[in-house]
Amino acid sequence: QVQLVESGGGLVQTGGSLRLSCVASGNILSIESMGWYRQAPGKQRELVARSSSGGRTYYSESVKGRFTVSRDNAKYTVYLQMNSLKPEDTAVYYCHGDIQEMYSDYEYYWGQGTQVTVSS
């Protein structure tokens, strides 16, 4: 069974930086994409950034120029470098991956979430 484990959340002041990490484990055959969603209280979960095979990346408009998503394919790890953080970035951040296990099709997997709080 594939598992995604996040780390790196915490409390930071406005303008500060945090780096999130997410490691995938299990009988992984291939990873098509890995990235990050977030969910603030009372709001829907939204896609923040994603790194797909071939080096393609996607960023939501609200984080472009401030966040950077990167992957270490050898370590099945995705990172989210978050700079110039704003209070509106406060949310639970979830790692996700489109991952193929041995003898299976691609499936979407989620991490347990890590809290990011930006104080004003």
Coordinates of N, CA, C and O in Angstrom, one line a residue:
Q1 N 0.8 -1.2 0.0 CA 0.0 0.0 0.0 C 0.9 1.2 0.0 O 1.8 1.4 0.8
V2 N 0.6 2.2 -0.9 CA 1.4 3.4 -1.0 C 1.0 4.3 0.1 O -0.2 4.5 0.5
Q3 N 1.9 4.9 0.7 CA 1.7 6.0 1.8 C 2.5 7.2 1.4 O 3.6 7.2 0.9
L4 N 1.9 8.4 1.7 CA 2.5 9.7 1.6 C 2.6 10.3 3.0 O 1.6 10.4 3.7
V5 N 3.8 10.7 3.3 CA 4.0 11.3 4.6 C 4.6 12.7 4.4 O 5.7 12.9 3.9
E6 N 3.9 13.7 5.0 CA 4.4 15.1 4.9 C 5.1 15.5 6.1 O 4.9 15.0 7.2
S7 N 5.9 16.6 5.9 CA 6.6 17.2 7.1 C 6.9 18.6 6.7 O 6.9 19.0 5.5
G8 N 7.2 19.4 7.7 CA 7.7 20.8 7.4 C 6.7 21.9 7.7 O 7.1 23.1 7.6
G9 N 5.5 21.6 8.1 CA 4.6 22.7 8.4 C 4.9 23.3 9.7 O 5.8 22.9 10.4
G10 N 4.2 24.4 10.0 CA 4.4 25.1 11.3 C 3.9 26.5 11.3 O 3.0 26.8 10.4
L11 N 4.4 27.3 12.2 CA 3.9 28.7 12.4 C 5.0 29.6 11.9 O 6.2 29.4 12.3
V12 N 4.6 30.6 11.1 CA 5.6 31.5 10.6 C 5.0 32.9 10.5 O 3.7 33.0 10.4
Q13 N 5.8 33.9 10.6 CA 5.2 35.3 10.4 C 5.1 35.7 9.0 O 5.7 35.1 8.1
T14 N 4.2 36.7 8.7 CA 4.0 37.2 7.4 C 5.4 37.6 6.8 O 6.2 38.2 7.4
G15 N 5.6 37.1 5.5 CA 6.8 37.4 4.8 C 7.9 36.3 5.0 O 8.9 36.3 4.3
G16 N 7.6 35.3 5.9 CA 8.6 34.3 6.2 C 8.5 33.1 5.1 O 7.7 33.2 4.2
S17 N 9.3 32.1 5.4 CA 9.3 31.0 4.5 C 9.2 29.7 5.2 O 9.5 29.6 6.4
L18 N 8.7 28.7 4.5 CA 8.6 27.3 5.0 C 8.9 26.4 3.8 O 8.6 26.7 2.7
R19 N 9.4 25.2 4.1 CA 9.6 24.2 3.1 C 8.9 22.9 3.5 O 9.2 22.3 4.6
L20 N 7.9 22.5 2.7 CA 7.2 21.2 3.0 C 7.9 20.1 2.2 O 8.3 20.3 1.1
S21 N 7.8 18.9 2.8 CA 8.4 17.7 2.1 C 7.3 16.6 2.2 O 6.5 16.6 3.1
C22 N 7.3 15.8 1.2 CA 6.4 14.6 1.2 C 7.1 13.5 0.5 O 7.6 13.6 -0.6
V23 N 7.1 12.4 1.3 CA 7.8 11.1 0.8 C 6.8 10.1 0.5 O 5.9 9.8 1.4
A24 N 6.9 9.5 -0.6 CA 6.0 8.3 -1.0 C 6.7 7.0 -0.7 O 7.9 6.9 -1.0
S25 N 6.0 6.1 -0.2 CA 6.6 4.7 0.1 C 5.7 3.7 -0.3 O 4.5 3.9 -0.4
G26 N 6.2 2.4 -0.5 CA 5.4 1.3 -0.9 C 6.0 0.6 -2.1 O 7.1 1.0 -2.5
N27 N 5.3 -0.3 -2.7 CA 5.8 -1.0 -3.9 C 5.5 -0.1 -5.2 O 4.6 -0.5 -6.0
I28 N 6.2 1.0 -5.3 CA 5.9 1.9 -6.3 C 6.6 1.5 -7.6 O 7.8 1.3 -7.7
L29 N 5.8 1.6 -8.7 CA 6.4 1.3 -10.0 C 6.7 2.6 -10.8 O 7.7 2.7 -11.4
S30 N 5.7 3.5 -10.7 CA 5.9 4.8 -11.4 C 5.1 5.9 -10.7 O 4.0 5.6 -10.1
I31 N 5.6 7.1 -10.9 CA 4.8 8.3 -10.4 C 4.6 9.2 -11.5 O 5.6 9.7 -12.1
E32 N 3.4 9.5 -11.8 CA 3.1 10.5 -12.9 C 3.2 11.9 -12.4 O 3.8 12.7 -13.1
S33 N 2.6 12.2 -11.3 CA 2.6 13.5 -10.8 C 2.6 13.5 -9.2 O 2.1 12.6 -8.6
M34 N 3.2 14.5 -8.6 CA 3.1 14.7 -7.2 C 2.9 16.2 -7.0 O 3.4 17.0 -7.8
G35 N 2.2 16.6 -5.9 CA 2.0 18.0 -5.7 C 1.3 18.3 -4.4 O 1.3 17.4 -3.5
W36 N 0.8 19.5 -4.3 CA 0.2 19.9 -3.0 C -1.2 20.6 -3.2 O -1.3 21.4 -4.2
Y37 N -2.1 20.2 -2.4 CA -3.4 20.9 -2.2 C -3.4 21.6 -0.9 O -2.5 21.3 0.0
R38 N -4.3 22.5 -0.7 CA -4.5 23.1 0.7 C -6.0 23.3 0.9 O -6.8 23.5 0.0
Q39 N -6.3 23.3 2.2 CA -7.7 23.5 2.6 C -7.7 24.4 3.8 O -7.2 24.1 4.9
A40 N -8.3 25.6 3.7 CA -8.4 26.6 4.8 C -9.8 26.3 5.4 O -10.7 25.8 4.8
P41 N -9.9 26.7 6.7 CA -11.2 26.5 7.4 C -12.4 27.1 6.6 O -12.3 28.3 6.2
G42 N -13.4 26.3 6.4 CA -14.6 26.8 5.7 C -14.5 26.9 4.2 O -15.4 27.4 3.5
K43 N -13.4 26.5 3.7 CA -13.2 26.6 2.2 C -12.9 25.2 1.6 O -12.6 24.2 2.3
Q44 N -13.1 25.1 0.3 CA -12.8 23.9 -0.4 C -11.3 23.6 -0.6 O -10.5 24.6 -0.6
R45 N -11.0 22.4 -0.7 CA -9.6 22.0 -1.0 C -9.2 22.5 -2.4 O -10.0 22.3 -3.3
E46 N -8.1 23.1 -2.5 CA -7.6 23.7 -3.8 C -6.2 23.2 -4.1 O -5.4 23.0 -3.2
L47 N -6.0 23.1 -5.4 CA -4.7 22.7 -5.9 C -3.8 23.9 -5.8 O -4.1 25.0 -6.3
V48 N -2.6 23.7 -5.2 CA -1.6 24.8 -5.0 C -0.5 24.7 -6.1 O -0.2 25.7 -6.8
A49 N 0.1 23.5 -6.2 CA 1.2 23.3 -7.1 C 1.3 21.8 -7.4 O 1.0 21.0 -6.6
R50 N 1.8 21.5 -8.6 CA 2.0 20.2 -9.0 C 3.1 20.0 -10.0 O 3.4 20.9 -10.8
S51 N 3.9 18.9 -9.8 CA 5.0 18.6 -10.7 C 4.6 17.3 -11.4 O 4.4 16.3 -10.8
S52 N 4.6 17.4 -12.7 CA 4.2 16.2 -13.5 C 5.5 15.6 -14.2 O 6.5 16.3 -14.3
S53 N 5.3 14.4 -14.8 CA 6.4 13.8 -15.5 C 6.8 14.7 -16.6 O 6.0 15.4 -17.2
G54 N 8.1 14.7 -16.9 CA 8.6 15.5 -18.0 C 9.0 16.9 -17.5 O 9.4 17.8 -18.3
G55 N 8.8 17.2 -16.2 CA 9.2 18.4 -15.6 C 8.1 19.5 -15.7 O 8.4 20.7 -15.4
R56 N 6.9 19.2 -16.1 CA 5.9 20.2 -16.2 C 5.4 20.6 -14.8 O 5.3 19.7 -13.9
T57 N 5.2 21.8 -14.6 CA 4.7 22.3 -13.3 C 3.4 23.2 -13.5 O 3.2 23.8 -14.5
Y58 N 2.6 23.2 -12.4 CA 1.4 24.0 -12.4 C 1.4 24.7 -11.1 O 1.8 24.2 -10.0
Y59 N 1.0 26.0 -11.1 CA 0.8 26.8 -9.9 C -0.5 27.5 -9.9 O -0.9 28.0 -11.0
S60 N -1.2 27.6 -8.8 CA -2.4 28.4 -8.7 C -1.9 29.9 -8.8 O -0.8 30.2 -8.5
E61 N -2.8 30.7 -9.3 CA -2.5 32.1 -9.5 C -2.1 32.8 -8.1 O -1.2 33.7 -8.1
S62 N -2.7 32.3 -7.1 CA -2.4 32.9 -5.8 C -1.0 32.7 -5.2 O -0.6 33.4 -4.3
V63 N -0.3 31.7 -5.8 CA 1.0 31.4 -5.2 C 2.1 31.6 -6.3 O 3.3 31.4 -5.9
K64 N 1.8 31.9 -7.5 CA 2.8 32.1 -8.5 C 3.8 33.1 -8.1 O 3.4 34.2 -7.6
G65 N 5.1 32.8 -8.3 CA 6.1 33.7 -8.0 C 6.6 33.7 -6.5 O 7.6 34.2 -6.2
R66 N 5.8 32.9 -5.7 CA 6.2 32.8 -4.3 C 6.5 31.4 -3.9 O 7.3 31.1 -3.0
F67 N 5.8 30.4 -4.5 CA 6.0 29.0 -4.1 C 6.7 28.3 -5.3 O 6.5 28.7 -6.5
T68 N 7.5 27.3 -4.9 CA 8.2 26.5 -5.9 C 8.0 25.0 -5.6 O 8.3 24.6 -4.5
V69 N 7.5 24.3 -6.5 CA 7.4 22.8 -6.3 C 8.5 22.1 -7.1 O 8.9 22.5 -8.2
S70 N 9.1 21.1 -6.4 CA 10.2 20.3 -7.0 C 10.1 18.9 -6.6 O 9.4 18.6 -5.6
R71 N 10.7 18.0 -7.3 CA 10.7 16.6 -7.0 C 12.1 16.0 -7.1 O 12.9 16.4 -7.8
D72 N 12.3 15.0 -6.2 CA 13.5 14.2 -6.3 C 12.9 12.8 -6.6 O 12.4 12.0 -5.8
N73 N 13.0 12.4 -7.9 CA 12.3 11.2 -8.3 C 13.0 10.0 -7.7 O 12.3 9.0 -7.5
A74 N 14.3 10.0 -7.5 CA 15.0 8.9 -6.9 C 14.5 8.6 -5.5 O 14.6 7.4 -5.1
K75 N 14.1 9.6 -4.8 CA 13.6 9.5 -3.4 C 12.1 9.5 -3.3 O 11.6 9.5 -2.2
Y76 N 11.4 9.5 -4.4 CA 9.9 9.6 -4.4 C 9.5 10.7 -3.5 O 8.5 10.6 -2.7
T77 N 10.1 11.9 -3.6 CA 9.8 13.0 -2.7 C 9.4 14.2 -3.5 O 10.0 14.5 -4.6
V78 N 8.5 15.0 -3.0 CA 8.1 16.2 -3.6 C 8.2 17.3 -2.5 O 8.0 17.0 -1.3
Y79 N 8.7 18.5 -2.9 CA 8.9 19.6 -2.0 C 8.0 20.8 -2.4 O 7.7 20.9 -3.6
L80 N 7.7 21.6 -1.4 CA 7.1 22.9 -1.7 C 7.8 24.0 -0.9 O 7.7 24.0 0.3
Q81 N 8.6 24.8 -1.6 CA 9.2 25.9 -1.0 C 8.3 27.1 -1.0 O 7.8 27.5 -2.1
M82 N 7.9 27.6 0.1 CA 7.0 28.7 0.2 C 7.7 29.9 0.8 O 8.2 29.9 1.9
N83 N 7.7 31.0 0.0 CA 8.3 32.2 0.4 C 7.3 33.3 0.4 O 6.2 33.2 -0.2
S84 N 7.7 34.4 1.0 CA 6.8 35.6 1.1 C 5.4 35.2 1.6 O 4.4 35.6 1.0
L85 N 5.3 34.4 2.6 CA 4.0 33.9 3.1 C 3.1 34.9 3.6 O 3.6 35.9 4.2
K86 N 1.8 34.7 3.3 CA 0.8 35.7 3.7 C -0.2 35.0 4.7 O -0.3 33.7 4.6
P87 N -0.9 35.7 5.5 CA -1.9 35.1 6.3 C -2.9 34.2 5.6 O -3.4 33.2 6.1
E88 N -3.3 34.6 4.3 CA -4.2 33.9 3.5 C -3.6 32.5 3.0 O -4.4 31.7 2.5
D89 N -2.4 32.3 3.3 CA -1.8 31.0 3.0 C -2.0 30.0 4.1 O -1.7 28.8 3.9
T90 N -2.6 30.4 5.2 CA -2.9 29.6 6.3 C -3.9 28.5 5.9 O -4.9 28.8 5.4
A91 N -3.5 27.2 6.1 CA -4.3 26.1 5.7 C -3.6 24.8 6.1 O -2.5 24.8 6.5
V92 N -4.4 23.7 6.0 CA -3.8 22.4 6.0 C -3.3 22.1 4.6 O -4.1 22.1 3.7
Y93 N -2.1 21.7 4.5 CA -1.5 21.4 3.2 C -1.4 19.9 3.0 O -0.9 19.2 3.9
Y94 N -2.0 19.4 1.9 CA -2.0 17.9 1.7 C -1.1 17.6 0.5 O -1.3 18.2 -0.6
C95 N -0.3 16.6 0.6 CA 0.4 16.1 -0.5 C -0.4 15.1 -1.3 O -1.3 14.4 -0.7
H96 N -0.3 15.1 -2.6 CA -1.0 14.1 -3.4 C -0.1 13.5 -4.4 O 0.9 14.2 -4.8
G97 N -0.4 12.3 -4.9 CA 0.4 11.7 -5.9 C -0.4 10.8 -6.8 O -1.3 10.1 -6.3
D98 N -0.1 10.8 -8.0 CA -0.7 9.9 -9.0 C 0.3 8.8 -9.3 O 1.2 9.0 -10.0
I99 N 0.1 7.7 -8.6 CA 1.1 6.7 -8.4 C 0.6 5.3 -8.8 O -0.5 4.9 -8.6
Q100 N 1.5 4.6 -9.5 CA 1.3 3.2 -9.9 C 2.1 2.3 -9.1 O 3.3 2.3 -9.0
E101 N 1.3 1.4 -8.4 CA 2.0 0.3 -7.7 C 2.2 -0.8 -8.6 O 1.7 -0.9 -9.7
M102 N 3.1 -1.7 -8.1 CA 3.4 -3.0 -8.9 C 2.0 -3.7 -9.1 O 1.2 -3.8 -8.2
Y103 N 1.8 -4.1 -10.4 CA 0.7 -4.9 -10.8 C -0.7 -4.2 -10.6 O -1.7 -4.8 -10.5
S104 N -0.6 -2.9 -10.6 CA -1.8 -2.1 -10.5 C -1.9 -0.9 -11.5 O -0.9 -0.6 -12.1
D105 N -3.0 -0.3 -11.6 CA -3.1 0.9 -12.3 C -2.8 2.2 -11.5 O -2.6 2.1 -10.3
Y106 N -2.7 3.3 -12.2 CA -2.4 4.5 -11.4 C -3.6 4.9 -10.5 O -4.7 4.7 -10.9
E107 N -3.3 5.3 -9.3 CA -4.3 5.8 -8.4 C -3.8 7.1 -7.7 O -2.6 7.3 -7.7
Y108 N -4.8 7.8 -7.2 CA -4.5 9.0 -6.5 C -4.3 8.7 -5.0 O -5.2 8.0 -4.4
Y109 N -3.3 9.2 -4.4 CA -3.0 9.0 -3.0 C -2.9 10.3 -2.3 O -2.4 11.3 -2.9
W110 N -3.2 10.4 -1.0 CA -3.1 11.6 -0.2 C -2.3 11.4 1.0 O -2.4 10.3 1.6
G111 N -1.6 12.4 1.4 CA -1.0 12.4 2.7 C -2.0 12.8 3.8 O -3.2 13.1 3.5
Q112 N -1.5 12.8 5.0 CA -2.4 13.1 6.2 C -2.6 14.6 6.4 O -3.5 15.0 7.2
G113 N -1.8 15.4 5.8 CA -1.9 16.9 5.9 C -1.0 17.4 7.0 O -0.7 16.8 8.0
T114 N -0.5 18.6 6.7 CA 0.4 19.3 7.7 C -0.1 20.8 7.7 O -0.4 21.4 6.7
Q115 N -0.2 21.3 9.0 CA -0.7 22.6 9.2 C 0.3 23.7 8.9 O 1.4 23.6 9.4
V116 N -0.1 24.7 8.2 CA 0.7 25.9 7.9 C -0.1 27.1 8.4 O -1.2 27.3 8.0
T117 N 0.5 27.8 9.4 CA -0.1 29.0 9.9 C 0.8 30.2 9.8 O 1.9 30.2 10.2
V118 N 0.2 31.2 9.1 CA 1.0 32.5 8.9 C 0.4 33.6 9.8 O -0.8 33.9 9.6
S119 N 1.1 34.1 10.7 CA 0.6 35.1 11.6 C 0.8 36.5 11.0 O 1.9 36.7 10.3
S120 N -0.1 37.4 11.2 CA 0.0 38.8 10.7 C 0.8 39.7 11.7 O 1.1 39.3 12.8

